[in-house]
Amino acid sequence: MIPSGGVTRELIRVDSDQEDHDRRRARTTASSRVKREHGSVPVAQPDIPVINIVTGEEEDQQIVATPEMLNPRNIGAGDYKFQKVFSEGNYIASGVLVMPKGSHKPNKNSAQSTMIFVVLSGKVEVQVNRTTFVVAKEATFMVPRGNQYRISNPFTTEARLYFCHGKEVVAEADTDT
């Protein structure tokens, strides 16, 4: 009870258990509805009509890849899995690399390609040139052109990486002049 002539500074309302339950339920329902409305639309076909930069014509090209579309496979005698997902001529390519625990991608030179990796899950040990470091989930690393690199997973869980490699493409001179 507030004394007469007093000033109310704060009003505290205590919900009954049922009111509290109903409010939480309404918030959860609204939250899940927002997630569904703002989530990605299922992709039935990964090939989408786009403009070809060389011809200027529209053509179908794979520009979407969902997790269900990925199926990385062992390469050669390696104990890691790989799948190229996107590419455009000799200019750029990207894909996924799956490194089971204890696996390694042998020492290789990046040659004319710059390699960029994003660790999606797990962690890996990387050597670029003479330096070795550990890269964990959500971190990114790069292998500049002309450098030796090695990726291994000496840890206890699988690691998944997304990679992109690009290289400079020298345009051929027009000889019709």
Short mmCIF file of N, CA and C in Angstrom, two decimals:
data_model
loop_
_atom_site.label_atom_id
_atom_site.label_comp_id
_atom_site.label_asym_id
_atom_site.label_seq_id
_atom_site.Cartn_x
_atom_site.Cartn_y
_atom_site.Cartn_z
N MET A 1 0.83 -1.16 0.00
CA MET A 1 0.00 0.00 0.00
C MET A 1 0.88 1.23 0.00
N ILE A 2 0.52 2.22 -0.83
CA ILE A 2 1.28 3.46 -0.93
C ILE A 2 0.67 4.49 0.00
N PRO A 3 1.51 5.08 0.85
CA PRO A 3 0.98 6.10 1.75
C PRO A 3 0.41 7.26 0.95
N SER A 4 -0.65 7.89 1.47
CA SER A 4 -1.25 8.99 0.73
C SER A 4 -0.25 10.13 0.65
N GLY A 5 -0.22 10.78 -0.50
CA GLY A 5 0.72 11.87 -0.75
C GLY A 5 2.10 11.37 -1.14
N GLY A 6 2.31 10.02 -1.17
CA GLY A 6 3.61 9.48 -1.54
C GLY A 6 3.78 9.43 -3.07
N VAL A 7 4.98 9.22 -3.49
CA VAL A 7 5.31 9.14 -4.91
C VAL A 7 5.68 7.70 -5.23
N THR A 8 5.11 7.18 -6.29
CA THR A 8 5.45 5.83 -6.71
C THR A 8 6.71 5.91 -7.55
N ARG A 9 7.76 5.26 -7.14
CA ARG A 9 9.02 5.29 -7.88
C ARG A 9 9.15 4.08 -8.78
N GLU A 10 8.59 2.96 -8.41
CA GLU A 10 8.75 1.75 -9.19
C GLU A 10 7.59 0.82 -8.87
N LEU A 11 7.09 0.18 -9.92
CA LEU A 11 6.02 -0.78 -9.74
C LEU A 11 6.57 -2.13 -10.19
N ILE A 12 6.58 -3.08 -9.31
CA ILE A 12 7.07 -4.41 -9.63
C ILE A 12 5.89 -5.34 -9.75
N ARG A 13 5.79 -6.01 -10.89
CA ARG A 13 4.69 -6.94 -11.14
C ARG A 13 5.27 -8.34 -11.15
N VAL A 14 4.71 -9.24 -10.40
CA VAL A 14 5.16 -10.62 -10.35
C VAL A 14 4.12 -11.46 -11.08
N ASP A 15 4.55 -12.10 -12.19
CA ASP A 15 3.63 -12.95 -12.95
C ASP A 15 3.36 -14.24 -12.19
N SER A 16 2.18 -14.76 -12.40
CA SER A 16 1.90 -16.09 -11.88
C SER A 16 2.69 -17.08 -12.74
N ASP A 17 2.82 -18.29 -12.28
CA ASP A 17 3.54 -19.31 -13.05
C ASP A 17 2.91 -19.50 -14.42
N GLN A 18 1.59 -19.48 -14.51
CA GLN A 18 0.92 -19.69 -15.79
C GLN A 18 1.19 -18.52 -16.74
N GLU A 19 1.13 -17.27 -16.24
CA GLU A 19 1.40 -16.11 -17.08
C GLU A 19 2.84 -16.14 -17.60
N ASP A 20 3.79 -16.52 -16.74
CA ASP A 20 5.19 -16.61 -17.13
C ASP A 20 5.37 -17.67 -18.22
N HIS A 21 4.75 -18.83 -18.04
CA HIS A 21 4.81 -19.91 -19.03
C HIS A 21 4.24 -19.45 -20.37
N ASP A 22 3.07 -18.80 -20.35
CA ASP A 22 2.43 -18.33 -21.59
C ASP A 22 3.30 -17.30 -22.31
N ARG A 23 3.93 -16.40 -21.56
CA ARG A 23 4.78 -15.37 -22.17
C ARG A 23 6.00 -16.01 -22.83
N ARG A 24 6.65 -16.98 -22.14
CA ARG A 24 7.82 -17.67 -22.73
C ARG A 24 7.41 -18.42 -23.98
N ARG A 25 6.28 -19.09 -23.95
CA ARG A 25 5.80 -19.85 -25.10
C ARG A 25 5.54 -18.93 -26.29
N ALA A 26 4.93 -17.80 -26.07
CA ALA A 26 4.65 -16.84 -27.14
C ALA A 26 5.95 -16.32 -27.74
N ARG A 27 6.95 -16.05 -26.89
CA ARG A 27 8.24 -15.57 -27.37
C ARG A 27 8.93 -16.63 -28.21
N THR A 28 8.91 -17.88 -27.79
CA THR A 28 9.53 -18.98 -28.53
C THR A 28 8.85 -19.18 -29.87
N THR A 29 7.53 -19.16 -29.90
CA THR A 29 6.79 -19.32 -31.16
C THR A 29 7.12 -18.20 -32.13
N ALA A 30 7.14 -16.97 -31.64
CA ALA A 30 7.47 -15.82 -32.49
C ALA A 30 8.90 -15.94 -33.00
N SER A 31 9.82 -16.37 -32.14
CA SER A 31 11.22 -16.50 -32.52
C SER A 31 11.39 -17.55 -33.62
N SER A 32 10.72 -18.69 -33.50
CA SER A 32 10.85 -19.73 -34.52
C SER A 32 10.21 -19.28 -35.83
N ARG A 33 9.11 -18.51 -35.73
CA ARG A 33 8.47 -18.00 -36.94
C ARG A 33 9.41 -17.04 -37.67
N VAL A 34 10.11 -16.18 -36.94
CA VAL A 34 11.05 -15.24 -37.55
C VAL A 34 12.19 -16.00 -38.20
N LYS A 35 12.71 -17.03 -37.53
CA LYS A 35 13.80 -17.81 -38.11
C LYS A 35 13.37 -18.45 -39.42
N ARG A 36 12.16 -19.00 -39.46
CA ARG A 36 11.68 -19.63 -40.70
C ARG A 36 11.53 -18.59 -41.80
N GLU A 37 10.99 -17.42 -41.45
CA GLU A 37 10.76 -16.39 -42.46
C GLU A 37 12.06 -15.81 -43.00
N HIS A 38 13.10 -15.71 -42.15
CA HIS A 38 14.36 -15.12 -42.57
C HIS A 38 15.41 -16.16 -42.98
N GLY A 39 15.08 -17.43 -42.87
CA GLY A 39 16.02 -18.48 -43.24
C GLY A 39 16.19 -18.56 -44.74
N SER A 40 17.15 -19.36 -45.18
CA SER A 40 17.36 -19.48 -46.61
C SER A 40 16.25 -20.31 -47.24
N VAL A 41 15.93 -19.96 -48.46
CA VAL A 41 14.92 -20.68 -49.21
C VAL A 41 15.57 -21.94 -49.76
N PRO A 42 14.92 -23.09 -49.64
CA PRO A 42 15.52 -24.32 -50.16
C PRO A 42 15.82 -24.19 -51.66
N VAL A 43 16.98 -24.69 -52.06
CA VAL A 43 17.41 -24.62 -53.45
C VAL A 43 17.17 -25.97 -54.09
N ALA A 44 16.30 -26.00 -55.09
CA ALA A 44 16.01 -27.25 -55.78
C ALA A 44 17.02 -27.47 -56.90
N GLN A 45 17.50 -26.39 -57.49
CA GLN A 45 18.40 -26.48 -58.63
C GLN A 45 19.58 -25.55 -58.40
N PRO A 46 20.81 -26.07 -58.36
CA PRO A 46 21.96 -25.19 -58.12
C PRO A 46 22.38 -24.38 -59.34
N ASP A 47 21.92 -24.80 -60.53
CA ASP A 47 22.27 -24.08 -61.75
C ASP A 47 21.30 -22.93 -61.95
N ILE A 48 21.85 -21.72 -61.99
CA ILE A 48 21.07 -20.49 -62.07
C ILE A 48 21.48 -19.75 -63.33
N PRO A 49 20.54 -19.13 -64.06
CA PRO A 49 20.93 -18.36 -65.25
C PRO A 49 21.74 -17.12 -64.85
N VAL A 50 22.94 -17.02 -65.40
CA VAL A 50 23.83 -15.87 -65.17
C VAL A 50 24.43 -15.44 -66.50
N ILE A 51 25.03 -14.26 -66.53
CA ILE A 51 25.67 -13.75 -67.74
C ILE A 51 27.10 -14.26 -67.81
N ASN A 52 27.50 -14.83 -68.94
CA ASN A 52 28.87 -15.26 -69.18
C ASN A 52 29.67 -14.02 -69.56
N ILE A 53 30.73 -13.72 -68.82
CA ILE A 53 31.53 -12.51 -69.04
C ILE A 53 32.21 -12.50 -70.41
N VAL A 54 32.53 -13.67 -70.94
CA VAL A 54 33.23 -13.75 -72.23
C VAL A 54 32.26 -13.55 -73.39
N THR A 55 31.13 -14.26 -73.34
CA THR A 55 30.19 -14.21 -74.47
C THR A 55 29.13 -13.13 -74.31
N GLY A 56 28.89 -12.70 -73.08
CA GLY A 56 27.82 -11.72 -72.83
C GLY A 56 26.44 -12.35 -72.87
N GLU A 57 26.39 -13.65 -73.07
CA GLU A 57 25.13 -14.38 -73.16
C GLU A 57 24.76 -14.99 -71.81
N GLU A 58 23.48 -15.23 -71.64
CA GLU A 58 23.01 -15.89 -70.42
C GLU A 58 23.23 -17.39 -70.55
N GLU A 59 23.70 -18.00 -69.46
CA GLU A 59 23.88 -19.45 -69.42
C GLU A 59 23.64 -19.94 -68.00
N ASP A 60 23.30 -21.21 -67.86
CA ASP A 60 23.12 -21.78 -66.54
C ASP A 60 24.49 -22.12 -65.96
N GLN A 61 24.68 -21.75 -64.69
CA GLN A 61 25.94 -22.04 -64.02
C GLN A 61 25.63 -22.37 -62.57
N GLN A 62 26.38 -23.32 -62.00
CA GLN A 62 26.19 -23.65 -60.59
C GLN A 62 26.76 -22.51 -59.75
N ILE A 63 25.87 -21.83 -59.00
CA ILE A 63 26.33 -20.74 -58.14
C ILE A 63 25.86 -20.93 -56.70
N VAL A 64 25.22 -22.05 -56.40
CA VAL A 64 24.74 -22.34 -55.06
C VAL A 64 25.14 -23.77 -54.70
N ALA A 65 25.59 -23.95 -53.46
CA ALA A 65 25.89 -25.29 -52.97
C ALA A 65 25.43 -25.39 -51.52
N THR A 66 24.52 -26.28 -51.27
CA THR A 66 24.05 -26.52 -49.90
C THR A 66 24.83 -27.71 -49.33
N PRO A 67 24.82 -27.89 -48.02
CA PRO A 67 25.54 -29.02 -47.44
C PRO A 67 25.10 -30.36 -48.04
N GLU A 68 23.83 -30.47 -48.40
CA GLU A 68 23.33 -31.73 -48.97
C GLU A 68 23.94 -32.01 -50.34
N MET A 69 24.42 -31.00 -51.03
CA MET A 69 25.01 -31.16 -52.36
C MET A 69 26.49 -31.54 -52.29
N LEU A 70 27.07 -31.51 -51.11
CA LEU A 70 28.50 -31.79 -50.98
C LEU A 70 28.74 -33.26 -50.67
N ASN A 71 29.74 -33.81 -51.33
CA ASN A 71 30.12 -35.19 -51.11
C ASN A 71 31.64 -35.32 -51.34
N PRO A 72 32.45 -34.76 -50.43
CA PRO A 72 33.91 -34.82 -50.62
C PRO A 72 34.40 -36.26 -50.69
N ARG A 73 35.41 -36.49 -51.54
CA ARG A 73 35.95 -37.84 -51.74
C ARG A 73 37.45 -37.84 -51.57
N ASN A 74 38.00 -39.02 -51.28
CA ASN A 74 39.46 -39.16 -51.17
C ASN A 74 40.10 -38.88 -52.51
N ILE A 75 41.25 -38.22 -52.45
CA ILE A 75 42.01 -37.91 -53.65
C ILE A 75 43.26 -38.78 -53.66
N GLY A 76 43.44 -39.56 -54.72
CA GLY A 76 44.63 -40.40 -54.84
C GLY A 76 44.82 -41.24 -53.60
N ALA A 77 46.06 -41.26 -53.12
CA ALA A 77 46.40 -42.06 -51.94
C ALA A 77 46.26 -41.25 -50.65
N GLY A 78 45.75 -40.03 -50.75
CA GLY A 78 45.63 -39.17 -49.57
C GLY A 78 44.61 -39.68 -48.58
N ASP A 79 44.75 -39.25 -47.33
CA ASP A 79 43.80 -39.65 -46.30
C ASP A 79 42.85 -38.51 -45.94
N TYR A 80 42.77 -37.52 -46.80
CA TYR A 80 41.84 -36.41 -46.64
C TYR A 80 40.83 -36.45 -47.78
N LYS A 81 39.75 -35.69 -47.64
CA LYS A 81 38.71 -35.66 -48.68
C LYS A 81 38.62 -34.25 -49.25
N PHE A 82 38.20 -34.19 -50.51
CA PHE A 82 38.21 -32.93 -51.24
C PHE A 82 37.02 -32.90 -52.21
N GLN A 83 36.47 -31.72 -52.42
CA GLN A 83 35.48 -31.54 -53.48
C GLN A 83 35.57 -30.11 -53.98
N LYS A 84 35.82 -29.97 -55.27
CA LYS A 84 35.75 -28.66 -55.89
C LYS A 84 34.28 -28.35 -56.08
N VAL A 85 33.84 -27.16 -55.66
CA VAL A 85 32.44 -26.81 -55.71
C VAL A 85 32.17 -25.81 -56.84
N PHE A 86 32.99 -24.77 -56.92
CA PHE A 86 32.80 -23.75 -57.94
C PHE A 86 34.10 -23.54 -58.70
N SER A 87 33.98 -23.16 -59.96
CA SER A 87 35.16 -22.75 -60.72
C SER A 87 34.70 -21.89 -61.88
N GLU A 88 35.61 -21.06 -62.33
CA GLU A 88 35.34 -20.25 -63.51
C GLU A 88 36.62 -20.21 -64.31
N GLY A 89 36.66 -21.04 -65.36
CA GLY A 89 37.85 -21.13 -66.20
C GLY A 89 39.08 -21.45 -65.39
N ASN A 90 40.21 -20.85 -65.78
CA ASN A 90 41.47 -21.02 -65.05
C ASN A 90 41.66 -19.96 -63.98
N TYR A 91 40.69 -19.05 -63.85
CA TYR A 91 40.82 -17.89 -62.98
C TYR A 91 40.65 -18.19 -61.50
N ILE A 92 39.60 -18.93 -61.15
CA ILE A 92 39.28 -19.13 -59.74
C ILE A 92 38.57 -20.47 -59.54
N ALA A 93 38.78 -21.07 -58.39
CA ALA A 93 38.07 -22.29 -58.01
C ALA A 93 37.96 -22.31 -56.49
N SER A 94 36.95 -23.01 -56.00
CA SER A 94 36.77 -23.14 -54.56
C SER A 94 36.12 -24.47 -54.25
N GLY A 95 36.18 -24.83 -52.99
CA GLY A 95 35.57 -26.10 -52.59
C GLY A 95 35.77 -26.38 -51.12
N VAL A 96 35.62 -27.64 -50.76
CA VAL A 96 35.75 -28.05 -49.37
C VAL A 96 36.84 -29.10 -49.23
N LEU A 97 37.46 -29.07 -48.06
CA LEU A 97 38.52 -30.01 -47.72
C LEU A 97 38.14 -30.58 -46.36
N VAL A 98 38.05 -31.90 -46.27
CA VAL A 98 37.70 -32.57 -45.02
C VAL A 98 38.94 -33.32 -44.55
N MET A 99 39.36 -33.00 -43.32
CA MET A 99 40.57 -33.60 -42.75
C MET A 99 40.17 -34.45 -41.54
N PRO A 100 40.03 -35.78 -41.74
CA PRO A 100 39.74 -36.64 -40.58
C PRO A 100 40.88 -36.55 -39.56
N LYS A 101 40.60 -36.92 -38.32
CA LYS A 101 41.66 -36.88 -37.30
C LYS A 101 42.85 -37.72 -37.77
N GLY A 102 44.04 -37.17 -37.61
CA GLY A 102 45.26 -37.87 -37.98
C GLY A 102 45.62 -37.76 -39.46
N SER A 103 44.84 -37.07 -40.27
CA SER A 103 45.12 -37.00 -41.70
C SER A 103 46.04 -35.82 -42.03
N HIS A 104 46.57 -35.83 -43.25
CA HIS A 104 47.39 -34.70 -43.69
C HIS A 104 47.30 -34.54 -45.21
N LYS A 105 47.41 -33.31 -45.64
CA LYS A 105 47.51 -32.97 -47.06
C LYS A 105 48.99 -32.75 -47.30
N PRO A 106 49.59 -33.55 -48.15
CA PRO A 106 51.04 -33.51 -48.31
C PRO A 106 51.56 -32.12 -48.72
N ASN A 107 52.84 -31.94 -48.47
CA ASN A 107 53.55 -30.73 -48.83
C ASN A 107 53.37 -30.46 -50.33
N LYS A 108 52.98 -29.24 -50.68
CA LYS A 108 52.72 -28.89 -52.07
C LYS A 108 53.10 -27.43 -52.28
N ASN A 109 53.44 -27.06 -53.49
CA ASN A 109 53.72 -25.67 -53.82
C ASN A 109 52.47 -25.05 -54.41
N SER A 110 52.15 -23.85 -53.98
CA SER A 110 50.95 -23.17 -54.49
C SER A 110 51.13 -22.68 -55.92
N ALA A 111 52.38 -22.73 -56.42
CA ALA A 111 52.71 -22.33 -57.80
C ALA A 111 52.16 -20.93 -58.10
N GLN A 112 51.35 -20.79 -59.14
CA GLN A 112 50.82 -19.49 -59.54
C GLN A 112 49.51 -19.13 -58.85
N SER A 113 49.04 -20.00 -57.97
CA SER A 113 47.76 -19.77 -57.29
C SER A 113 47.96 -19.20 -55.89
N THR A 114 47.10 -18.29 -55.51
CA THR A 114 47.00 -17.87 -54.11
C THR A 114 45.87 -18.70 -53.51
N MET A 115 46.14 -19.32 -52.39
CA MET A 115 45.17 -20.18 -51.74
C MET A 115 44.67 -19.49 -50.48
N ILE A 116 43.35 -19.49 -50.28
CA ILE A 116 42.75 -18.94 -49.07
C ILE A 116 41.86 -20.02 -48.47
N PHE A 117 42.02 -20.26 -47.17
CA PHE A 117 41.27 -21.30 -46.47
C PHE A 117 40.51 -20.69 -45.30
N VAL A 118 39.30 -21.20 -45.05
CA VAL A 118 38.51 -20.84 -43.88
C VAL A 118 38.22 -22.14 -43.14
N VAL A 119 38.54 -22.19 -41.86
CA VAL A 119 38.27 -23.39 -41.07
C VAL A 119 36.81 -23.32 -40.61
N LEU A 120 36.00 -24.24 -41.12
CA LEU A 120 34.58 -24.29 -40.78
C LEU A 120 34.32 -25.00 -39.46
N SER A 121 35.11 -26.04 -39.20
CA SER A 121 34.99 -26.76 -37.93
C SER A 121 36.32 -27.44 -37.62
N GLY A 122 36.55 -27.70 -36.35
CA GLY A 122 37.79 -28.34 -35.93
C GLY A 122 38.95 -27.38 -35.95
N LYS A 123 40.15 -27.95 -36.04
CA LYS A 123 41.36 -27.15 -36.16
C LYS A 123 42.40 -27.96 -36.90
N VAL A 124 43.34 -27.26 -37.53
CA VAL A 124 44.39 -27.91 -38.32
C VAL A 124 45.73 -27.24 -38.02
N GLU A 125 46.78 -28.00 -38.29
CA GLU A 125 48.13 -27.47 -38.20
C GLU A 125 48.57 -27.17 -39.62
N VAL A 126 49.10 -25.98 -39.83
CA VAL A 126 49.46 -25.53 -41.18
C VAL A 126 50.93 -25.12 -41.19
N GLN A 127 51.60 -25.47 -42.27
CA GLN A 127 52.96 -24.97 -42.48
C GLN A 127 52.96 -24.23 -43.80
N VAL A 128 53.38 -22.97 -43.77
CA VAL A 128 53.57 -22.18 -44.98
C VAL A 128 55.02 -21.72 -44.97
N ASN A 129 55.74 -22.10 -46.01
CA ASN A 129 57.17 -21.84 -46.11
C ASN A 129 57.84 -22.49 -44.91
N ARG A 130 58.45 -21.73 -43.98
CA ARG A 130 59.15 -22.31 -42.83
C ARG A 130 58.39 -22.18 -41.52
N THR A 131 57.17 -21.63 -41.56
CA THR A 131 56.43 -21.36 -40.33
C THR A 131 55.26 -22.32 -40.16
N THR A 132 55.13 -22.88 -38.96
CA THR A 132 54.03 -23.79 -38.64
C THR A 132 53.15 -23.12 -37.59
N PHE A 133 51.84 -23.23 -37.78
CA PHE A 133 50.89 -22.62 -36.85
C PHE A 133 49.61 -23.44 -36.83
N VAL A 134 48.79 -23.24 -35.79
CA VAL A 134 47.51 -23.93 -35.64
C VAL A 134 46.40 -22.94 -35.92
N VAL A 135 45.42 -23.39 -36.71
CA VAL A 135 44.29 -22.54 -37.08
C VAL A 135 43.01 -23.27 -36.66
N ALA A 136 42.13 -22.57 -35.93
CA ALA A 136 40.91 -23.19 -35.42
C ALA A 136 39.68 -22.62 -36.10
N LYS A 137 38.53 -23.17 -35.74
CA LYS A 137 37.23 -22.81 -36.31
C LYS A 137 37.07 -21.29 -36.44
N GLU A 138 36.55 -20.88 -37.59
CA GLU A 138 36.25 -19.50 -37.96
C GLU A 138 37.47 -18.67 -38.30
N ALA A 139 38.66 -19.25 -38.26
CA ALA A 139 39.87 -18.52 -38.64
C ALA A 139 40.13 -18.73 -40.13
N THR A 140 40.87 -17.82 -40.70
CA THR A 140 41.20 -17.84 -42.13
C THR A 140 42.72 -17.78 -42.26
N PHE A 141 43.26 -18.47 -43.26
CA PHE A 141 44.68 -18.32 -43.55
C PHE A 141 44.90 -18.35 -45.06
N MET A 142 46.04 -17.80 -45.47
CA MET A 142 46.35 -17.67 -46.89
C MET A 142 47.71 -18.27 -47.19
N VAL A 143 47.83 -18.85 -48.38
CA VAL A 143 49.11 -19.33 -48.90
C VAL A 143 49.39 -18.49 -50.14
N PRO A 144 50.36 -17.57 -50.05
CA PRO A 144 50.68 -16.73 -51.21
C PRO A 144 51.27 -17.55 -52.36
N ARG A 145 51.21 -17.01 -53.54
CA ARG A 145 51.77 -17.69 -54.72
C ARG A 145 53.23 -18.07 -54.48
N GLY A 146 53.62 -19.23 -55.03
CA GLY A 146 55.01 -19.67 -55.00
C GLY A 146 55.50 -20.20 -53.67
N ASN A 147 54.61 -20.56 -52.75
CA ASN A 147 55.03 -21.04 -51.43
C ASN A 147 54.65 -22.50 -51.22
N GLN A 148 55.55 -23.21 -50.52
CA GLN A 148 55.26 -24.58 -50.10
C GLN A 148 54.28 -24.50 -48.95
N TYR A 149 53.33 -25.44 -48.90
CA TYR A 149 52.41 -25.49 -47.76
C TYR A 149 52.01 -26.93 -47.49
N ARG A 150 51.62 -27.16 -46.23
CA ARG A 150 51.18 -28.48 -45.78
C ARG A 150 50.07 -28.25 -44.77
N ILE A 151 49.05 -29.09 -44.80
CA ILE A 151 47.96 -29.01 -43.83
C ILE A 151 47.81 -30.38 -43.20
N SER A 152 47.75 -30.44 -41.87
CA SER A 152 47.55 -31.72 -41.19
C SER A 152 46.57 -31.54 -40.04
N ASN A 153 46.00 -32.67 -39.63
CA ASN A 153 45.07 -32.67 -38.50
C ASN A 153 45.56 -33.69 -37.48
N PRO A 154 46.47 -33.27 -36.57
CA PRO A 154 46.93 -34.19 -35.52
C PRO A 154 45.99 -34.21 -34.32
N PHE A 155 44.84 -33.57 -34.44
CA PHE A 155 43.92 -33.42 -33.32
C PHE A 155 42.90 -34.57 -33.30
N THR A 156 42.01 -34.56 -32.31
CA THR A 156 41.13 -35.70 -32.09
C THR A 156 39.78 -35.63 -32.81
N THR A 157 39.49 -34.52 -33.48
CA THR A 157 38.23 -34.40 -34.20
C THR A 157 38.47 -34.02 -35.65
N GLU A 158 37.52 -34.34 -36.49
CA GLU A 158 37.57 -33.98 -37.91
C GLU A 158 37.59 -32.47 -38.07
N ALA A 159 38.28 -32.00 -39.11
CA ALA A 159 38.29 -30.58 -39.44
C ALA A 159 37.72 -30.42 -40.85
N ARG A 160 36.93 -29.37 -41.05
CA ARG A 160 36.37 -29.06 -42.37
C ARG A 160 36.81 -27.66 -42.75
N LEU A 161 37.31 -27.52 -43.95
CA LEU A 161 37.79 -26.23 -44.44
C LEU A 161 37.12 -25.89 -45.76
N TYR A 162 36.93 -24.62 -45.98
CA TYR A 162 36.50 -24.11 -47.28
C TYR A 162 37.73 -23.45 -47.88
N PHE A 163 37.96 -23.68 -49.16
CA PHE A 163 39.12 -23.06 -49.79
C PHE A 163 38.72 -22.35 -51.07
N CYS A 164 39.53 -21.40 -51.42
CA CYS A 164 39.38 -20.70 -52.69
C CYS A 164 40.77 -20.46 -53.23
N HIS A 165 40.98 -20.75 -54.51
CA HIS A 165 42.28 -20.41 -55.08
C HIS A 165 42.06 -19.67 -56.38
N GLY A 166 42.84 -18.65 -56.53
CA GLY A 166 42.75 -17.83 -57.73
C GLY A 166 44.13 -17.60 -58.28
N LYS A 167 44.17 -17.33 -59.56
CA LYS A 167 45.46 -17.00 -60.17
C LYS A 167 45.24 -15.99 -61.27
N GLU A 168 46.29 -15.26 -61.52
CA GLU A 168 46.25 -14.24 -62.55
C GLU A 168 46.15 -14.93 -63.91
N VAL A 169 45.25 -14.46 -64.72
CA VAL A 169 45.11 -15.00 -66.07
C VAL A 169 45.55 -13.92 -67.04
N VAL A 170 46.54 -14.24 -67.85
CA VAL A 170 47.05 -13.28 -68.81
C VAL A 170 46.21 -13.38 -70.07
N ALA A 171 45.62 -12.27 -70.45
CA ALA A 171 44.78 -12.23 -71.66
C ALA A 171 45.67 -12.34 -72.88
N GLU A 172 45.23 -13.15 -73.84
CA GLU A 172 45.98 -13.27 -75.08
C GLU A 172 45.74 -12.07 -75.95
N ALA A 173 46.78 -11.64 -76.65
CA ALA A 173 46.68 -10.47 -77.52
C ALA A 173 45.78 -10.79 -78.71
N ASP A 174 45.05 -9.80 -79.16
CA ASP A 174 44.17 -9.95 -80.31
C ASP A 174 45.04 -9.93 -81.57
N THR A 175 45.07 -11.03 -82.31
CA THR A 175 45.94 -11.14 -83.50
C THR A 175 45.19 -10.86 -84.80
N ASP A 176 43.92 -10.40 -84.71
CA ASP A 176 43.14 -10.15 -85.92
C ASP A 176 43.33 -8.73 -86.47
N THR A 177 44.31 -7.98 -86.01
CA THR A 177 44.47 -6.61 -86.49
C THR A 177 45.39 -6.49 -87.65
#
